[in-house]
Structure formats: structure tokens, C-alpha cells
Coordinates of C-alpha atoms in Angstrom, one line a residue:
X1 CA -40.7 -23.1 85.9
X2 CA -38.1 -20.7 84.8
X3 CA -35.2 -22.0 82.3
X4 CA -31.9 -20.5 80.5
X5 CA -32.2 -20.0 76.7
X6 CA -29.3 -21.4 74.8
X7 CA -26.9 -18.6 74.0
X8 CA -28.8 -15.9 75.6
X9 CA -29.1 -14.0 79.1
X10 CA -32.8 -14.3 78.8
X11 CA -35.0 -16.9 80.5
X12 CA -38.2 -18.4 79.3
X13 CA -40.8 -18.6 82.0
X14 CA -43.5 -21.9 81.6
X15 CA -46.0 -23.5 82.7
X16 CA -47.0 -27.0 81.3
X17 CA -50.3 -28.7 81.1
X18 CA -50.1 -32.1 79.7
X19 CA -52.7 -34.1 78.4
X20 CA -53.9 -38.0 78.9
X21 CA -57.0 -40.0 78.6
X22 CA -55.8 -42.7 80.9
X23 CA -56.0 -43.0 84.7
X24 CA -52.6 -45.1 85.2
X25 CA -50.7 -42.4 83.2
X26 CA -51.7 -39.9 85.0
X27 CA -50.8 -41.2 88.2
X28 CA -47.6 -41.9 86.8
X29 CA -47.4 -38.2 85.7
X30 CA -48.4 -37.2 88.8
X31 CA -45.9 -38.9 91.0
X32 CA -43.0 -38.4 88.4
X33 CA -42.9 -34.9 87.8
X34 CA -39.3 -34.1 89.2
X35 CA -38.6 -36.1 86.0
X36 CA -41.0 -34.0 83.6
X37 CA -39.6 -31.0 85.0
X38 CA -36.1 -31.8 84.2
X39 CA -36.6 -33.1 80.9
X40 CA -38.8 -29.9 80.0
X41 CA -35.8 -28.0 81.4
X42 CA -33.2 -29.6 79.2
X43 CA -35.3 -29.3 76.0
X44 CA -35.6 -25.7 76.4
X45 CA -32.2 -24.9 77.6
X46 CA -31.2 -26.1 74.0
X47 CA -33.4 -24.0 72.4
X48 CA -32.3 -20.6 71.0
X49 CA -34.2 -17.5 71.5
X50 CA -35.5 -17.7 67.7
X51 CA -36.4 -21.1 68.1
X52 CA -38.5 -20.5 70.8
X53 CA -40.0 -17.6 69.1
X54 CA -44.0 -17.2 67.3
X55 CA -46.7 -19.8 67.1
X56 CA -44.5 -22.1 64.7
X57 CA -41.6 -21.9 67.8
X58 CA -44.5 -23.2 70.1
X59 CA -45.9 -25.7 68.0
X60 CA -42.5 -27.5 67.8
X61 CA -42.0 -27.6 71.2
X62 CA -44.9 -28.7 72.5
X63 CA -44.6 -31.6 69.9
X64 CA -40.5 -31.8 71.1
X65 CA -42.2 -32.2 74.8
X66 CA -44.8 -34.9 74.0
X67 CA -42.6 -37.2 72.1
X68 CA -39.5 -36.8 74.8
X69 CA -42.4 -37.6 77.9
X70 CA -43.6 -40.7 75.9
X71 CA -40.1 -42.0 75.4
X72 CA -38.9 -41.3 78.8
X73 CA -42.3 -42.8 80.1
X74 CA -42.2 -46.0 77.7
X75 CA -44.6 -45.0 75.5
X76 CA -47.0 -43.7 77.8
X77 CA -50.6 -42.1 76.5
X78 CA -49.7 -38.5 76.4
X79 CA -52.4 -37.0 74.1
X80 CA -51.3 -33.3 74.2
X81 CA -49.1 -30.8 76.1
X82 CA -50.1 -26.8 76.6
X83 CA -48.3 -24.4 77.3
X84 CA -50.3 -22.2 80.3
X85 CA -47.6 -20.0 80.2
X86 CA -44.6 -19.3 77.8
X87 CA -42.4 -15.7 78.3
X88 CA -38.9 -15.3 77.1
X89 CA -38.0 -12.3 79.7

């Protein structure tokens, strides 16, 4: 997935693995992920390049990602998300 960085003409370029020890939620994952995808887009389009930046940038959004997913989900058991891929271009 490519996304816009906040106040910048560069894109970040992602891929997202995310994480779950339960076979409902993963089904749900599965068949919602127009929904993951959009929410993933709109956290990082609010992101600045800087923010986005080094492992503490990473850290924080991955952490941003798994809470927004379990709230949009209703609590949902997301144990982790990884980021495959993560280039600002």
C-alpha cells in the first residue's frame, strides 16, 4: 500500500502483517481488510515525515495501528502488527 505523508511530496510505501491468536478474528480480519486498509491509510497520512522516521517512529505506529484495529474491530485480539515493509520514497 502506498500513502501520502502529511506535509510532504513523499509517500511511505507498507506492507502490514498483523498478528492474532484467535480463529474468529482472523476471519474477521480477513474479510474486513478494505477497512484495515483505510484506517492504516488515514493514520499514516497524518503522520509527518519525522514522525515516521527511525525505530522509535516505527514503534509508535505499529502501537498507533494495533490500538486503532482493536477499536474499530470492538476490541478484537490483535496481538501484534509488523511492518513487512516501511519506505518513505
Amino acid at each position: 500500500m502506498y500513502c501520502n505523508i502529511k506535509d510532504s511530496k513523499k509517500i511511505v510505501r507498507v506492507k502490514v502483517t498483523i498478528e492474532t491468536n484467535n480463529k474468529n478474528t482472523l476471519e474477521l480480519l480477513e474479510n474486513k481488510q478494505f477497512l484495515i486498509r483505510d484506517d492504516i491509510n488515514k493514520i499514516i497520512r497524518s503522520k509527518t515525515e519525522e514522525e515516521l522516521q527511525g525505530d522509535e517512529g516505527q514503534i509508535k505506529l505499529q502501537k498507533e495501528i494495533k490500538e486503532s484495529l482493536i477499536k474499530l474491530f470492538d476490541d478484537v485480539a490483535i496481538t501484534n502488527v509488523y511492518f513487512d515493509d516501511l519506505i518513505i520514497q
